Amino acid sequence: MTKKLFIKTYGCQMNVYDSDRMASLLARHGYGRVERAEEADLVILNTCHIREKAAEKVYSELGRLRQMRDARREQGQDLTIGVAGCVAQAEGDAMIERASFVDLVVGPQAYHRLPEMLHRRARREGTVLDTDFPAESKFDLLPEDVEPGQPVSAFLTVQEGCDKFCTFCVVPYTRGAETSRPAKDVMAEAKRLVAAGVREITLLGQNVNAYHGDGPDGKVWSLARLLWSLAEIDGLERLRYTTSHPRDMADDLIDAHANLSSLMPFLHLPVQSGSDGVLKAMNRQHDAESYLRLVDKLRAARPDLALSSDFIVGFPGESDDDFEATMNLVERVGFAQAFSFKYSARPGTPASNQRKQVRDAVKGERLARLQELLERQSSEFNQRMLGRRMPILLERAGRHPGQLVGKSPYLQAVHVEAEGADIGDLLEVDIVAHHAHSLAGRLIQTKPTDPAKIDQSSSRLERRA
Ligand code: SAH
Ligand code: SF4
Ligand code: F3S
């Protein structure tokens, strides 16, 4: 009898990728994936520790699962509860103290050991914990199976961990030191994804542009080198990568934005703040001016490049003037999209001990002002798409019959009436309307005629912006 697995994923795209990998590993051990905890024999929460709210959500979900298990036990059934991801890593033993009923606690670098942990748990009482940073790489030990029903657009982790130690951030502690996967492993995985129908791959890493993997030629490959090589895979139409650090935006990568046509003109480049004092206290290793210079360089290489960013407001010691400097930087850059957060003190990080914490009400006011500006910029960006023709990769069914939802080169969702077209098609679309967070388009063809032709026309059109 197959056992049933439900994984609930919190946090960043890397957790989405990890959840899929855990699922294919456990599939080898007889687990089929289901969509609801209620149907599952094993529930894994793949957690995020980045802000307090994210971490607290896990404990309320665990409380719910415990009740579910108690109810089942009354009927002679059972439920195994596991916690994976960054909260598991950060809290480890503390989690067992707070939620001793949890069966498994596994860190992001140790989840290839899940089957063995399940065996150990079956043999004895108490939580089985593994939050090692093992010497072996999980990537070498996970099955190579591609999860069935892959979406057209898939994630592929190429780099993990972080050596930057921004003073607010838990990632260097939860994900460990920066490591890059060998280029040949990445290539092989990309080919398997494309064979399963994937048309767009987003390369993932906490500092993806710091990628420095062993190349098959014996040299160390940069992210740009890797992208050029991936672009040669037949059937792989689009490439993206995230998240980048401004410090690691090398010239060969900027050049790839100018010359590699399958690399999409969208870049998530977190700046966090526009104040040099705050950036220094954050240990970001860049200032506002160097970020602006970098943006100029990128735009010179690829004039229509859409930029996105992350911001933190209310970092300890942030003054009104510091915040105005952030608003100023946003005005100067013009972002297509952005994520912004109130600073959240994380245990064990240097910034959490600083005495000059900003009051929550002040953080709230600043966040509201910043978000209003960012929303306006993103809506203006969407508005500018009106009347343009661009290639859209159709990714999923829309809400009503005949409608498909795809993605623009700039990562916007585009709704199209797509009678005759299929998910996975990359087709030319005229943008006819814009909404707050999406676009509407009209298909001007129902089937790709000649992929080479589409590529050429699209890059010409993209450069027109
Ligand atoms: N590696 C990426 C981001 C990782 S975390 C980078 O270097 O930028 C994603 C975002 O969460 C960060 O960019 C930051 O804006 C936000 N974040 C991280 N720690 C935070 C904290 N303690 N409080 C509020 N936001 C935080
Ligand atoms: Fe966190 Fe900074 Fe590393 Fe990004 S670069 S993961 S914000 S420590
Ligand atoms: Fe969260 Fe860990 Fe990602 S803390 S943002 S899940 S790296």
Coordinates of N, CA and C in Angstrom, one line a residue, residues 5-93:
L5 N 2.0 11.3 1.4 CA 2.9 12.4 1.9 C 2.3 13.8 1.6
F6 N 2.2 14.7 2.6 CA 1.8 16.0 2.3 C 3.0 16.9 2.8
I7 N 3.4 17.8 1.9 CA 4.5 18.8 2.3 C 3.9 20.2 2.2
K8 N 4.0 20.9 3.3 CA 3.6 22.3 3.2 C 4.8 23.2 3.2
T9 N 4.9 24.0 2.2 CA 6.1 24.8 1.9 C 6.0 26.3 2.3
Y10 N 6.9 26.8 3.1 CA 6.9 28.2 3.5 C 8.2 28.8 2.8
G11 N 8.2 30.1 2.8 CA 9.5 30.8 2.5 C 9.8 30.9 1.0
C12 N 11.1 30.8 0.7 CA 11.6 31.2 -0.6 C 11.5 30.0 -1.7
Q13 N 11.9 30.3 -2.9 CA 11.8 29.4 -4.0 C 12.7 28.1 -3.7
M14 N 13.7 28.3 -2.9 CA 14.6 27.2 -2.7 C 13.9 26.1 -1.9
N15 N 13.0 26.6 -1.0 CA 12.2 25.6 -0.3 C 11.2 24.9 -1.2
V16 N 10.7 25.6 -2.2 CA 9.8 24.9 -3.2 C 10.6 23.8 -3.9
Y17 N 11.8 24.1 -4.3 CA 12.7 23.2 -4.9 C 12.9 22.0 -4.0
D18 N 13.3 22.3 -2.8 CA 13.6 21.3 -1.8 C 12.4 20.4 -1.5
S19 N 11.3 20.9 -1.4 CA 10.1 20.1 -1.2 C 9.9 19.1 -2.3
D20 N 10.1 19.5 -3.5 CA 10.0 18.6 -4.7 C 11.0 17.5 -4.6
R21 N 12.2 17.9 -4.2 CA 13.3 16.8 -4.0 C 13.0 15.8 -2.9
M22 N 12.5 16.4 -1.8 CA 12.1 15.5 -0.7 C 11.0 14.5 -1.2
A23 N 10.0 15.0 -2.0 CA 9.0 14.2 -2.5 C 9.5 13.1 -3.4
S24 N 10.4 13.5 -4.3 CA 10.9 12.4 -5.2 C 11.8 11.4 -4.4
L25 N 12.5 11.8 -3.4 CA 13.2 10.9 -2.5 C 12.2 9.9 -1.8
L26 N 11.2 10.5 -1.2 CA 10.3 9.6 -0.5 C 9.4 8.8 -1.4
A27 N 9.2 9.2 -2.6 CA 8.5 8.4 -3.6 C 9.2 7.0 -3.8
R28 N 10.5 7.1 -3.7 CA 11.3 5.8 -3.8 C 11.0 4.9 -2.6
H29 N 10.5 5.5 -1.6 CA 10.3 4.7 -0.3 C 8.8 4.5 -0.1
G30 N 8.0 4.6 -1.2 CA 6.6 4.2 -1.1 C 5.6 5.3 -0.8
Y31 N 6.1 6.6 -0.8 CA 5.1 7.7 -0.5 C 4.6 8.4 -1.8
G32 N 3.3 8.5 -1.9 CA 2.7 9.3 -3.0 C 2.3 10.6 -2.4
R33 N 2.5 11.7 -3.2 CA 2.2 13.0 -2.7 C 0.7 13.4 -2.8
V34 N 0.2 13.9 -1.7 CA -1.2 14.4 -1.7 C -1.3 15.9 -1.4
E35 N -2.5 16.4 -1.7 CA -2.6 17.9 -1.6 C -3.1 18.4 -0.2
R36 N -3.5 17.5 0.6 CA -4.0 17.9 1.9 C -3.5 17.1 3.1
A37 N -3.2 17.8 4.2 CA -2.7 17.1 5.4 C -3.7 16.0 5.9
E38 N -5.0 16.3 5.7 CA -6.0 15.4 6.2 C -5.9 14.0 5.5
E39 N -5.3 13.9 4.3 CA -5.2 12.6 3.6 C -3.9 11.9 3.9
A40 N -3.0 12.6 4.6 CA -1.6 12.1 4.6 C -1.3 11.2 5.8
D41 N -0.3 10.3 5.6 CA 0.3 9.5 6.7 C 1.5 10.3 7.3
L42 N 2.2 11.0 6.4 CA 3.3 11.8 6.8 C 3.2 13.2 6.3
V43 N 3.3 14.2 7.3 CA 3.2 15.6 6.9 C 4.5 16.2 7.2
I44 N 5.1 16.9 6.3 CA 6.3 17.6 6.5 C 6.1 19.1 6.3
L45 N 6.5 19.9 7.3 CA 6.4 21.4 7.1 C 7.8 21.8 6.7
N46 N 7.9 22.4 5.5 CA 9.2 22.9 5.1 C 9.3 24.4 5.4
T47 N 10.0 24.7 6.4 CA 9.8 26.0 7.0 C 10.8 27.1 6.7
C48 N 10.4 28.4 7.1 CA 11.2 29.6 6.8 C 11.4 30.3 8.1
H49 N 12.7 30.8 8.3 CA 13.0 31.5 9.6 C 13.3 32.9 9.4
I50 N 13.0 33.5 8.2 CA 13.6 34.8 7.8 C 13.1 35.9 8.7
R51 N 11.8 35.9 9.0 CA 11.2 36.9 9.9 C 10.4 36.1 11.0
E52 N 10.2 36.9 12.1 CA 9.5 36.2 13.2 C 8.2 35.6 12.8
K53 N 7.4 36.4 12.0 CA 6.1 35.9 11.7 C 6.1 34.5 11.0
A54 N 7.1 34.4 10.1 CA 7.2 33.2 9.3 C 7.5 32.0 10.2
A55 N 8.3 32.2 11.2 CA 8.7 31.1 12.1 C 7.5 30.8 13.0
E56 N 6.8 31.8 13.5 CA 5.7 31.5 14.4 C 4.5 30.8 13.8
K57 N 4.3 31.0 12.5 CA 3.3 30.3 11.7 C 3.5 28.8 11.9
V58 N 4.7 28.3 11.9 CA 5.0 26.9 12.0 C 4.5 26.3 13.3
Y59 N 4.6 27.0 14.4 CA 4.2 26.5 15.6 C 2.6 26.4 15.7
S60 N 1.9 27.3 15.1 CA 0.5 27.2 15.1 C 0.0 26.1 14.2
E61 N 0.7 25.9 13.1 CA 0.4 24.7 12.2 C 0.7 23.4 12.9
L62 N 1.8 23.4 13.7 CA 2.1 22.2 14.4 C 1.0 21.8 15.4
G63 N 0.5 22.9 16.1 CA -0.6 22.6 17.1 C -1.8 22.0 16.4
R64 N -2.1 22.5 15.2 CA -3.2 21.9 14.5 C -2.9 20.4 14.1
L65 N -1.7 20.1 13.7 CA -1.4 18.8 13.3 C -1.4 17.8 14.5
R66 N -1.0 18.3 15.6 CA -1.0 17.5 16.8 C -2.5 17.1 17.2
Q67 N -3.4 18.1 17.1 CA -4.8 17.7 17.3 C -5.3 16.7 16.4
M68 N -4.9 16.9 15.1 CA -5.3 15.9 14.1 C -4.8 14.5 14.4
R69 N -3.6 14.5 14.8 CA -3.0 13.2 15.2 C -3.8 12.5 16.4
D70 N -4.0 13.4 17.4 CA -4.7 12.8 18.6 C -6.1 12.2 18.2
A71 N -6.8 13.0 17.3 CA -8.1 12.5 16.9 C -7.9 11.1 16.1
R72 N -6.9 11.0 15.3 CA -6.7 9.8 14.6 C -6.3 8.6 15.5
R73 N -5.5 8.9 16.5 CA -5.1 7.9 17.4 C -6.3 7.3 18.2
E74 N -7.2 8.1 18.5 CA -8.5 7.6 19.1 C -9.1 6.5 18.2
Q75 N -8.9 6.6 16.9 CA -9.5 5.7 16.0 C -8.5 4.6 15.6
G76 N -7.4 4.5 16.3 CA -6.4 3.5 16.0 C -5.5 3.8 14.8
Q77 N -5.6 5.0 14.3 CA -4.7 5.4 13.2 C -3.6 6.3 13.6
D78 N -2.7 6.7 12.7 CA -1.6 7.5 13.1 C -1.2 8.6 12.1
L79 N -0.3 9.5 12.5 CA 0.2 10.5 11.6 C 1.6 10.8 12.0
T80 N 2.5 10.8 11.1 CA 3.9 11.2 11.4 C 4.1 12.6 11.0
I81 N 4.7 13.4 11.9 CA 4.9 14.8 11.7 C 6.4 15.2 11.7
G82 N 6.8 15.8 10.5 CA 8.2 16.2 10.4 C 8.3 17.7 10.1
V83 N 9.4 18.3 10.6 CA 9.7 19.7 10.3 C 11.0 19.7 9.6
A84 N 11.0 20.4 8.4 CA 12.3 20.5 7.6 C 12.5 22.0 7.5
G85 N 13.6 22.3 6.8 CA 13.9 23.7 6.4 C 14.6 24.6 7.5
C86 N 14.4 25.9 7.4 CA 15.3 26.8 8.1 C 14.9 26.9 9.6
V87 N 13.6 26.8 9.9 CA 13.3 26.8 11.4 C 13.8 25.6 12.0
A88 N 13.7 24.4 11.4 CA 14.3 23.2 11.9 C 15.8 23.4 12.2
Q89 N 16.5 24.0 11.2 CA 17.9 24.2 11.4 C 18.2 25.1 12.5
A90 N 17.5 26.3 12.5 CA 17.8 27.3 13.5 C 17.5 26.9 14.9
E91 N 16.4 26.2 15.1 CA 15.9 25.9 16.4 C 16.3 24.5 16.9
G92 N 16.4 23.5 16.1 CA 16.9 22.2 16.5 C 16.3 21.7 17.8
D93 N 17.2 21.6 18.8 CA 16.8 21.1 20.1 C 15.7 21.9 20.7

